[in-house]
């Protein structure tokens, strides 16, 4: 379509600003002059349909929104993640704003698919910030997975699936996505009935596990949260003592839950009797608990089993070894990635609703965030995998 048209100028500007990018940044992506984009937003010149499509993709919005009569109301990360200081959003990645909106849609999808029936509202428990060991025991009972069962898995992929399934059973939906920025490990959006967790699938499975429990802790405190790598500087800016205590506790909780200190001490001493090499001990315990070697090494230091100097030396060594491994190009399959991102539980619910004629073909595709033409192939592959 070569004809140009006028969209709602207020929504054009709002859509750009909602992902916090400037006129200059947007014009560079859209490959037009900054003055031209500014005039389009002012409504003084029309815009081509093709360029509107590019704007919709860049801003993460449906094309139709540019023709709404008024700006729609929607939640924002600043309001949701109230435990974080304003400084955390100064350099907030634009893609994270789009992903946050996507998460809100998924939350509404879950509520619709489950017809408003919540499992989570009956699972609320109290965490004792003064007793992390007791808090971990309470949560372990809630999830119904004993430590012995956790340690028997010895495969981080299977471990992730086990915990994801355990979360779903208490009413917490877990989704994954490519965050396009590895500074963000994940986030959660609290809701009294249908809370959700989003995990950055680009990161190591060990990191994903840690993030899963960091966000779970936030939800049990009835707060939304973001797991940001190297967030010490952000934590320093949290002036509310309660909010700062929650952030610190969530990190400690994830570490203690995945590697209970009492069990860790027993396992460490047992291995040390046969081998005094700290690096090999870290390797074996890392596999036992399905966490990174760095987490094990940090636990060793906290228990005065080794010095901080050894920590720096080994971490540097492991980093060099990791960087020396040739990076393989991603070989992702669209359908497999979609199942990984959405999770088998969510996909199963959508397909069940479709095959029992509760939702239409197009509705099922919308719930799965795929094009209707891909639905048949997707459902066939999913059922084949199951």
C-alpha positions as a LaTeX table, in Angstrom:
\begin{tabular}{lrrr}
\hline
Residue & $x$ (\AA) & $y$ (\AA) & $z$ (\AA) \\
\hline
Unk1 & 0.00 & 0.00 & 0.00 \\
Unk2 & 1.72 & 3.13 & $-1.22$ \\
Unk3 & $-0.85$ & 5.66 & 0.08 \\
Unk4 & 0.08 & 7.52 & 3.23 \\
Unk5 & $-2.27$ & 8.12 & 6.15 \\
Unk6 & $-2.54$ & 9.82 & 9.50 \\
Unk7 & $-2.54$ & 7.76 & 12.69 \\
Unk8 & $-3.34$ & 8.99 & 16.21 \\
Unk9 & $-0.39$ & 11.30 & 16.91 \\
Unk10 & $-0.71$ & 10.99 & 20.69 \\
Unk11 & $-0.55$ & 7.18 & 20.53 \\
Unk12 & 2.41 & 7.25 & 18.13 \\
Unk13 & 4.40 & 9.26 & 20.64 \\
Unk14 & 3.13 & 7.26 & 23.63 \\
Unk15 & 4.02 & 3.93 & 21.97 \\
Unk16 & 7.63 & 5.06 & 21.45 \\
Unk17 & 7.99 & 6.54 & 24.91 \\
Unk18 & 6.44 & 3.44 & 26.52 \\
Unk19 & 9.65 & 1.52 & 25.72 \\
Unk20 & 11.79 & 4.52 & 26.70 \\
Unk21 & 13.59 & 5.23 & 23.43 \\
Unk22 & 14.26 & 8.68 & 21.99 \\
Unk23 & 13.22 & 10.12 & 18.65 \\
Unk24 & 16.82 & 9.68 & 17.47 \\
Unk25 & 16.99 & 6.04 & 18.54 \\
Unk26 & 13.64 & 5.19 & 16.96 \\
Unk27 & 14.43 & 6.96 & 13.70 \\
Unk28 & 17.68 & 5.00 & 13.41 \\
Unk29 & 15.79 & 1.70 & 13.74 \\
Unk30 & 13.09 & 2.87 & 11.33 \\
Unk31 & 15.67 & 4.23 & 8.87 \\
Unk32 & 14.07 & 7.64 & 8.56 \\
Unk33 & 15.18 & 11.13 & 9.48 \\
Unk34 & 14.59 & 12.15 & 13.11 \\
Unk35 & 12.82 & 15.35 & 11.98 \\
Unk36 & 10.47 & 13.29 & 9.80 \\
Unk37 & 9.55 & 11.01 & 12.71 \\
Unk38 & 9.00 & 14.01 & 14.96 \\
Unk39 & 6.62 & 15.53 & 12.38 \\
Unk40 & 4.78 & 12.22 & 12.04 \\
Unk41 & 4.28 & 12.19 & 15.81 \\
Unk42 & 3.07 & 15.80 & 15.69 \\
Unk43 & 0.56 & 14.85 & 13.02 \\
Unk44 & 1.86 & 17.39 & 10.53 \\
Unk45 & 2.79 & 14.79 & 7.89 \\
Unk46 & 1.29 & 11.37 & 7.04 \\
Unk47 & 3.08 & 8.03 & 7.31 \\
Unk48 & 3.07 & 4.98 & 5.04 \\
Unk49 & 1.30 & 1.79 & 6.09 \\
Unk50 & 4.58 & $-0.10$ & 5.74 \\
Unk51 & 6.34 & 2.29 & 8.11 \\
Unk52 & 3.51 & 1.92 & 10.63 \\
Unk53 & 4.06 & $-1.84$ & 10.50 \\
Unk54 & 7.74 & $-1.27$ & 11.31 \\
Unk55 & 6.78 & 1.02 & 14.20 \\
Unk56 & 4.40 & $-1.61$ & 15.58 \\
Unk57 & 7.18 & $-4.20$ & 15.51 \\
Unk58 & 9.73 & $-1.84$ & 17.07 \\
Unk59 & 7.42 & $-0.72$ & 19.87 \\
Unk60 & 5.97 & $-4.19$ & 20.45 \\
Unk61 & 2.42 & $-3.07$ & 19.73 \\
Unk62 & $-0.41$ & $-4.33$ & 17.50 \\
Unk63 & $-0.77$ & $-2.19$ & 14.39 \\
Unk64 & $-4.40$ & $-1.38$ & 15.17 \\
Unk65 & $-3.44$ & 0.48 & 18.36 \\
Unk66 & $-2.20$ & 3.45 & 16.30 \\
Unk67 & $-5.81$ & 4.13 & 15.29 \\
Unk68 & $-7.33$ & 3.96 & 18.78 \\
Unk69 & $-9.20$ & 7.06 & 19.87 \\
Unk70 & $-7.26$ & 7.32 & 23.13 \\
Unk71 & $-4.19$ & 5.92 & 24.88 \\
Unk72 & $-5.04$ & 2.63 & 26.63 \\
Unk73 & $-4.39$ & 2.18 & 30.32 \\
Unk74 & $-1.85$ & $-0.48$ & 31.25 \\
Unk75 & 0.45 & $-1.44$ & 34.16 \\
Unk76 & 4.07 & $-0.33$ & 34.03 \\
Unk77 & 7.27 & $-1.94$ & 35.37 \\
Unk78 & 7.90 & 1.06 & 37.62 \\
Unk79 & 4.61 & 0.46 & 39.43 \\
Unk80 & 4.88 & $-3.33$ & 39.47 \\
Unk81 & 8.48 & $-3.63$ & 40.68 \\
Unk82 & 8.06 & $-1.30$ & 43.62 \\
Unk83 & 10.89 & $-2.86$ & 45.64 \\
Unk84 & 13.39 & $-1.48$ & 43.13 \\
Unk85 & 14.54 & 2.16 & 43.19 \\
Unk86 & 13.84 & 4.56 & 40.31 \\
Unk87 & 17.51 & 4.36 & 39.30 \\
Unk88 & 16.94 & 0.75 & 38.22 \\
Unk89 & 14.77 & 2.02 & 35.35 \\
Unk90 & 17.08 & 4.77 & 34.06 \\
Unk91 & 18.81 & 2.33 & 31.70 \\
Unk92 & 15.98 & $-0.21$ & 31.56 \\
Unk93 & 16.33 & $-2.10$ & 28.27 \\
Unk94 & 13.52 & $-1.21$ & 25.78 \\
Unk95 & 13.09 & $-4.91$ & 25.01 \\
Unk96 & 12.28 & $-5.51$ & 28.67 \\
Unk97 & 9.32 & $-3.12$ & 28.46 \\
Unk98 & 7.98 & $-5.16$ & 25.53 \\
Unk99 & 8.61 & $-8.42$ & 27.36 \\
Unk100 & 6.84 & $-7.06$ & 30.44 \\
Unk101 & 3.74 & $-6.31$ & 28.35 \\
Unk102 & 3.94 & $-9.79$ & 26.87 \\
Unk103 & 4.04 & $-11.22$ & 30.39 \\
Unk104 & 0.89 & $-9.28$ & 31.33 \\
Unk105 & $-0.88$ & $-10.80$ & 28.33 \\
Unk106 & 0.26 & $-14.29$ & 29.35 \\
Unk107 & $-1.02$ & $-13.67$ & 32.86 \\
Unk108 & $-4.45$ & $-12.77$ & 31.47 \\
Unk109 & $-4.32$ & $-15.85$ & 29.22 \\
Unk110 & $-3.71$ & $-18.12$ & 32.22 \\
Unk111 & $-6.64$ & $-16.60$ & 34.09 \\
Unk112 & $-8.93$ & $-17.09$ & 31.08 \\
Unk113 & $-7.79$ & $-20.65$ & 30.39 \\
Unk114 & $-8.20$ & $-21.66$ & 34.02 \\
Unk115 & $-11.59$ & $-19.93$ & 34.11 \\
Unk116 & $-10.61$ & $-17.87$ & 37.13 \\
Unk117 & $-9.96$ & $-20.93$ & 39.30 \\
Unk118 & $-6.76$ & $-20.30$ & 41.26 \\
Unk119 & $-4.53$ & $-22.78$ & 43.07 \\
Unk120 & $-2.15$ & $-20.12$ & 44.36 \\
Unk121 & $-4.61$ & $-18.20$ & 46.57 \\
Unk122 & $-4.79$ & $-21.21$ & 48.89 \\
Unk123 & $-0.99$ & $-21.66$ & 49.02 \\
Unk124 & 0.09 & $-18.40$ & 50.63 \\
Unk125 & 2.61 & $-18.95$ & 53.42 \\
Unk126 & 4.64 & $-16.67$ & 55.66 \\
Unk127 & 8.41 & $-16.45$ & 55.31 \\
Unk128 & 10.51 & $-15.63$ & 58.35 \\
Unk129 & 13.28 & $-13.24$ & 57.28 \\
Unk130 & 15.02 & $-13.91$ & 60.58 \\
Unk131 & 15.17 & $-17.66$ & 60.00 \\
Unk132 & 16.10 & $-18.61$ & 56.45 \\
Unk133 & 16.43 & $-22.31$ & 57.29 \\
Unk134 & 12.86 & $-22.51$ & 58.58 \\
Unk135 & 11.61 & $-20.55$ & 55.55 \\
Unk136 & 13.27 & $-23.02$ & 53.17 \\
Unk137 & 11.74 & $-25.97$ & 55.01 \\
Unk138 & 8.27 & $-24.43$ & 54.74 \\
Unk139 & 8.68 & $-23.82$ & 51.01 \\
Unk140 & 10.06 & $-27.31$ & 50.42 \\
Unk141 & 6.98 & $-28.76$ & 52.09 \\
Unk142 & 4.81 & $-26.49$ & 49.94 \\
Unk143 & 6.45 & $-27.72$ & 46.73 \\
Unk144 & 6.44 & $-31.33$ & 47.87 \\
Unk145 & 10.01 & $-32.13$ & 46.76 \\
Unk146 & 12.39 & $-33.57$ & 49.34 \\
Unk147 & 16.11 & $-32.80$ & 49.22 \\
Unk148 & 16.99 & $-36.44$ & 48.53 \\
Unk149 & 14.74 & $-36.42$ & 45.47 \\
Unk150 & 16.32 & $-33.17$ & 44.31 \\
Unk151 & 19.85 & $-34.60$ & 44.56 \\
Unk152 & 18.99 & $-37.82$ & 42.75 \\
Unk153 & 18.25 & $-36.05$ & 39.47 \\
Unk154 & 21.87 & $-35.11$ & 38.61 \\
Unk155 & 20.75 & $-33.38$ & 35.42 \\
Unk156 & 20.10 & $-29.67$ & 35.40 \\
Unk157 & 17.63 & $-29.84$ & 32.48 \\
Unk158 & 15.51 & $-32.46$ & 34.25 \\
Unk159 & 15.85 & $-30.51$ & 37.47 \\
Unk160 & 14.47 & $-27.38$ & 35.83 \\
Unk161 & 11.51 & $-29.30$ & 34.45 \\
Unk162 & 10.83 & $-30.89$ & 37.84 \\
Unk163 & 10.77 & $-27.55$ & 39.64 \\
Unk164 & 8.78 & $-25.90$ & 36.87 \\
Unk165 & 6.15 & $-28.62$ & 37.24 \\
Unk166 & 6.17 & $-28.24$ & 41.03 \\
Unk167 & 5.58 & $-24.48$ & 40.67 \\
Unk168 & 2.68 & $-25.07$ & 38.26 \\
Unk169 & 1.04 & $-27.42$ & 40.77 \\
Unk170 & 0.81 & $-24.61$ & 43.34 \\
Unk171 & $-0.54$ & $-22.15$ & 40.77 \\
Unk172 & 2.61 & $-20.31$ & 39.64 \\
Unk173 & 3.00 & $-20.19$ & 35.86 \\
Unk174 & 6.59 & $-20.25$ & 34.62 \\
Unk175 & 7.48 & $-18.97$ & 31.16 \\
Unk176 & 10.77 & $-18.52$ & 29.36 \\
Unk177 & 11.92 & $-16.16$ & 26.63 \\
Unk178 & 14.99 & $-14.73$ & 24.98 \\
Unk179 & 15.52 & $-11.47$ & 26.86 \\
Unk180 & 18.07 & $-10.16$ & 24.32 \\
Unk181 & 19.97 & $-8.74$ & 27.28 \\
Unk182 & 21.74 & $-11.13$ & 29.64 \\
Unk183 & 21.94 & $-8.52$ & 32.39 \\
Unk184 & 18.38 & $-9.56$ & 33.24 \\
Unk185 & 18.01 & $-13.11$ & 34.53 \\
Unk186 & 14.27 & $-13.05$ & 35.03 \\
Unk187 & 11.33 & $-11.35$ & 36.67 \\
Unk188 & 8.03 & $-12.16$ & 38.34 \\
Unk189 & 4.66 & $-10.43$ & 38.41 \\
Unk190 & 2.74 & $-10.92$ & 41.62 \\
Unk191 & $-0.99$ & $-11.53$ & 41.55 \\
Unk192 & $-3.03$ & $-12.94$ & 44.42 \\
Unk193 & $-4.52$ & $-15.58$ & 42.11 \\
Unk194 & $-2.37$ & $-15.97$ & 38.99 \\
Unk195 & 1.29 & $-15.00$ & 39.59 \\
Unk196 & 3.84 & $-15.65$ & 36.85 \\
Unk197 & 7.60 & $-15.97$ & 36.53 \\
Unk198 & 9.60 & $-15.19$ & 33.38 \\
Unk199 & 13.10 & $-16.68$ & 32.94 \\
Unk200 & 15.83 & $-15.63$ & 30.49 \\
Unk201 & 16.36 & $-18.77$ & 28.42 \\
Unk202 & 19.68 & $-17.44$ & 27.05 \\
Unk203 & 21.41 & $-17.96$ & 30.37 \\
Unk204 & 22.87 & $-21.19$ & 31.72 \\
Unk205 & 20.41 & $-23.69$ & 33.17 \\
Unk206 & 22.12 & $-23.32$ & 36.56 \\
Unk207 & 21.45 & $-19.60$ & 36.51 \\
Unk208 & 17.85 & $-20.20$ & 35.45 \\
Unk209 & 17.36 & $-22.44$ & 38.47 \\
Unk210 & 18.70 & $-19.79$ & 40.82 \\
Unk211 & 16.48 & $-17.13$ & 39.24 \\
Unk212 & 13.45 & $-19.40$ & 39.55 \\
Unk213 & 13.80 & $-19.51$ & 43.32 \\
Unk214 & 14.75 & $-15.85$ & 43.64 \\
Unk215 & 11.47 & $-14.93$ & 41.95 \\
Unk216 & 9.49 & $-17.52$ & 43.94 \\
Unk217 & 10.67 & $-15.80$ & 47.10 \\
Unk218 & 9.38 & $-12.46$ & 45.78 \\
Unk219 & 5.97 & $-13.97$ & 45.06 \\
Unk220 & 5.73 & $-15.45$ & 48.55 \\
Unk221 & 6.44 & $-11.96$ & 49.90 \\
Unk222 & 3.57 & $-10.82$ & 47.64 \\
Unk223 & 5.81 & $-8.56$ & 45.57 \\
Unk224 & 6.92 & $-8.44$ & 41.94 \\
Unk225 & 10.65 & $-8.51$ & 41.31 \\
Unk226 & 13.48 & $-8.53$ & 38.78 \\
Unk227 & 16.69 & $-10.55$ & 39.03 \\
Unk228 & 19.42 & $-8.30$ & 37.66 \\
Unk229 & 23.00 & $-9.49$ & 37.32 \\
Unk230 & 25.48 & $-7.58$ & 39.52 \\
Unk231 & 22.63 & $-5.72$ & 41.22 \\
Unk232 & 24.66 & $-4.62$ & 44.26 \\
Unk233 & 24.74 & $-1.02$ & 43.02 \\
Unk234 & 20.96 & $-1.09$ & 42.64 \\
Unk235 & 20.48 & $-2.59$ & 46.09 \\
Unk236 & 22.57 & 0.28 & 47.48 \\
Unk237 & 19.97 & 2.69 & 46.08 \\
Unk238 & 17.04 & 0.98 & 47.81 \\
Unk239 & 16.22 & 3.37 & 50.63 \\
Unk240 & 13.22 & 1.51 & 52.04 \\
Unk241 & 14.66 & $-0.87$ & 54.66 \\
Unk242 & 11.86 & $-3.40$ & 54.14 \\
Unk243 & 12.37 & $-3.48$ & 50.36 \\
Unk244 & 16.13 & $-3.83$ & 50.72 \\
Unk245 & 15.70 & $-6.68$ & 53.18 \\
Unk246 & 13.39 & $-8.49$ & 50.75 \\
Unk247 & 15.89 & $-8.21$ & 47.87 \\
Unk248 & 18.75 & $-9.49$ & 50.01 \\
Unk249 & 16.65 & $-12.27$ & 51.49 \\
Unk250 & 15.51 & $-13.46$ & 48.02 \\
Unk251 & 19.14 & $-14.00$ & 46.99 \\
Unk252 & 20.01 & $-15.78$ & 50.23 \\
Unk253 & 16.86 & $-17.86$ & 50.03 \\
Unk254 & 17.62 & $-19.13$ & 46.50 \\
Unk255 & 21.13 & $-20.12$ & 47.53 \\
Unk256 & 20.07 & $-21.85$ & 50.75 \\
Unk257 & 17.13 & $-23.66$ & 49.16 \\
Unk258 & 19.16 & $-25.13$ & 46.31 \\
Unk259 & 22.20 & $-25.87$ & 48.48 \\
Unk260 & 21.08 & $-26.32$ & 52.11 \\
Unk261 & 24.04 & $-25.39$ & 54.27 \\
Unk262 & 23.73 & $-28.27$ & 56.75 \\
Unk263 & 23.71 & $-30.84$ & 53.94 \\
Unk264 & 26.45 & $-28.95$ & 52.10 \\
Unk265 & 28.80 & $-29.16$ & 55.10 \\
Unk266 & 28.25 & $-32.92$ & 55.39 \\
Unk267 & 28.83 & $-33.49$ & 51.67 \\
Unk268 & 31.91 & $-31.24$ & 51.64 \\
Unk269 & 33.62 & $-33.05$ & 54.51 \\
Unk270 & 32.77 & $-36.44$ & 53.01 \\
Unk271 & 34.41 & $-35.53$ & 49.70 \\
Unk272 & 37.38 & $-33.88$ & 51.39 \\
Unk273 & 38.27 & $-37.14$ & 53.17 \\
Unk274 & 38.99 & $-38.72$ & 49.80 \\
Unk275 & 40.22 & $-35.70$ & 47.86 \\
Unk276 & 41.51 & $-32.40$ & 49.19 \\
Unk277 & 41.38 & $-30.64$ & 45.80 \\
Unk278 & 38.90 & $-27.75$ & 46.19 \\
Unk279 & 38.30 & $-27.51$ & 42.45 \\
Unk280 & 37.29 & $-31.16$ & 42.14 \\
Unk281 & 35.09 & $-30.85$ & 45.22 \\
Unk282 & 33.33 & $-27.89$ & 43.62 \\
Unk283 & 32.87 & $-29.86$ & 40.42 \\
Unk284 & 31.22 & $-32.80$ & 42.20 \\
Unk285 & 29.00 & $-30.70$ & 44.46 \\
Unk286 & 27.99 & $-28.53$ & 41.51 \\
Unk287 & 26.67 & $-31.63$ & 39.78 \\
Unk288 & 25.05 & $-32.95$ & 42.94 \\
Unk289 & 23.00 & $-29.80$ & 43.60 \\
Unk290 & 22.65 & $-28.66$ & 39.95 \\
Unk291 & 24.17 & $-25.25$ & 40.64 \\
Unk292 & 27.22 & $-23.48$ & 39.27 \\
Unk293 & 30.71 & $-24.16$ & 40.62 \\
Unk294 & 30.85 & $-20.51$ & 41.67 \\
Unk295 & 27.87 & $-21.02$ & 44.00 \\
Unk296 & 29.61 & $-24.00$ & 45.62 \\
Unk297 & 32.86 & $-22.09$ & 45.93 \\
Unk298 & 31.06 & $-19.16$ & 47.55 \\
Unk299 & 29.43 & $-21.56$ & 50.01 \\
Unk300 & 32.88 & $-22.93$ & 50.82 \\
Unk301 & 34.16 & $-19.45$ & 51.63 \\
Unk302 & 31.10 & $-18.61$ & 53.73 \\
Unk303 & 31.85 & $-21.72$ & 55.79 \\
Unk304 & 35.56 & $-20.81$ & 56.03 \\
Unk305 & 36.60 & $-23.90$ & 54.05 \\
Unk306 & 38.79 & $-21.82$ & 51.72 \\
Unk307 & 39.99 & $-18.25$ & 51.24 \\
Unk308 & 38.64 & $-15.48$ & 49.02 \\
Unk309 & 41.96 & $-15.55$ & 47.15 \\
Unk310 & 41.22 & $-19.09$ & 45.96 \\
Unk311 & 37.76 & $-17.91$ & 44.85 \\
Unk312 & 39.19 & $-15.21$ & 42.58 \\
Unk313 & 41.83 & $-17.56$ & 41.18 \\
Unk314 & 39.40 & $-20.37$ & 40.34 \\
Unk315 & 36.67 & $-18.13$ & 38.96 \\
Unk316 & 39.21 & $-16.49$ & 36.64 \\
Unk317 & 40.36 & $-19.94$ & 35.54 \\
Unk318 & 36.81 & $-21.15$ & 34.89 \\
Unk319 & 36.01 & $-17.98$ & 32.96 \\
Unk320 & 39.03 & $-18.47$ & 30.70 \\
Unk321 & 38.10 & $-22.11$ & 30.15 \\
Unk322 & 34.52 & $-21.17$ & 29.31 \\
Unk323 & 35.57 & $-18.45$ & 26.88 \\
Unk324 & 37.97 & $-20.82$ & 25.13 \\
Unk325 & 35.12 & $-23.13$ & 24.14 \\
Unk326 & 34.00 & $-22.29$ & 20.56 \\
Unk327 & 30.50 & $-20.85$ & 20.63 \\
Unk328 & 28.07 & $-22.80$ & 18.50 \\
Unk329 & 25.44 & $-21.06$ & 16.47 \\
Unk330 & 21.97 & $-21.58$ & 17.89 \\
Unk331 & 20.19 & $-24.49$ & 16.20 \\
Unk332 & 16.77 & $-23.70$ & 17.63 \\
Unk333 & 13.60 & $-25.11$ & 16.12 \\
Unk334 & 10.60 & $-22.77$ & 16.12 \\
Unk335 & 8.18 & $-25.34$ & 17.50 \\
Unk336 & 10.57 & $-26.73$ & 20.12 \\
Unk337 & 11.48 & $-23.22$ & 21.28 \\
Unk338 & 7.81 & $-22.31$ & 21.59 \\
Unk339 & 7.16 & $-25.36$ & 23.79 \\
Unk340 & 10.22 & $-24.51$ & 25.92 \\
Unk341 & 9.12 & $-20.90$ & 26.32 \\
Unk342 & 5.47 & $-21.61$ & 27.10 \\
Unk343 & 5.98 & $-24.85$ & 29.04 \\
Unk344 & 4.25 & $-28.20$ & 28.54 \\
Unk345 & 1.63 & $-27.51$ & 31.21 \\
Unk346 & 0.42 & $-24.31$ & 29.56 \\
Unk347 & 0.44 & $-25.81$ & 26.04 \\
Unk348 & $-1.49$ & $-28.86$ & 27.29 \\
Unk349 & $-4.22$ & $-26.65$ & 28.75 \\
Unk350 & $-4.58$ & $-24.70$ & 25.49 \\
Unk351 & $-4.80$ & $-27.86$ & 23.37 \\
Unk352 & $-7.25$ & $-29.47$ & 25.80 \\
Unk353 & $-9.51$ & $-26.42$ & 25.54 \\
Unk354 & $-9.31$ & $-26.53$ & 21.75 \\
Unk355 & $-9.94$ & $-30.26$ & 21.31 \\
Unk356 & $-12.91$ & $-30.13$ & 23.70 \\
Unk357 & $-14.31$ & $-27.28$ & 21.54 \\
Unk358 & $-14.08$ & $-24.74$ & 24.37 \\
Unk359 & $-12.01$ & $-22.34$ & 22.24 \\
Unk360 & $-11.71$ & $-21.79$ & 18.50 \\
Unk361 & $-8.80$ & $-22.48$ & 16.16 \\
Unk362 & $-7.83$ & $-18.79$ & 16.11 \\
Unk363 & $-8.18$ & $-18.44$ & 19.87 \\
Unk364 & $-5.86$ & $-21.41$ & 20.42 \\
Unk365 & $-3.27$ & $-19.86$ & 18.10 \\
Unk366 & $-3.54$ & $-16.54$ & 19.97 \\
Unk367 & $-3.04$ & $-18.24$ & 23.34 \\
Unk368 & 0.07 & $-19.93$ & 21.94 \\
Unk369 & 1.25 & $-16.67$ & 20.34 \\
Unk370 & 1.66 & $-18.27$ & 16.93 \\
Unk371 & 0.08 & $-17.61$ & 13.54 \\
Unk372 & $-3.09$ & $-19.63$ & 12.88 \\
Unk373 & $-1.46$ & $-21.27$ & 9.84 \\
Unk374 & 1.19 & $-22.82$ & 12.17 \\
Unk375 & $-1.28$ & $-24.21$ & 14.72 \\
Unk376 & $-1.85$ & $-27.65$ & 13.15 \\
Unk377 & 1.87 & $-28.36$ & 12.78 \\
Unk378 & 2.53 & $-27.12$ & 16.31 \\
Unk379 & $-0.20$ & $-29.27$ & 17.91 \\
Unk380 & 0.90 & $-32.34$ & 15.95 \\
Unk381 & 4.53 & $-31.95$ & 17.04 \\
Unk382 & 3.59 & $-31.33$ & 20.64 \\
Unk383 & 1.38 & $-34.43$ & 20.83 \\
Unk384 & 4.11 & $-36.41$ & 19.11 \\
Unk385 & 6.65 & $-35.35$ & 21.75 \\
Unk386 & 4.26 & $-36.28$ & 24.53 \\
\hline
\end{tabular}
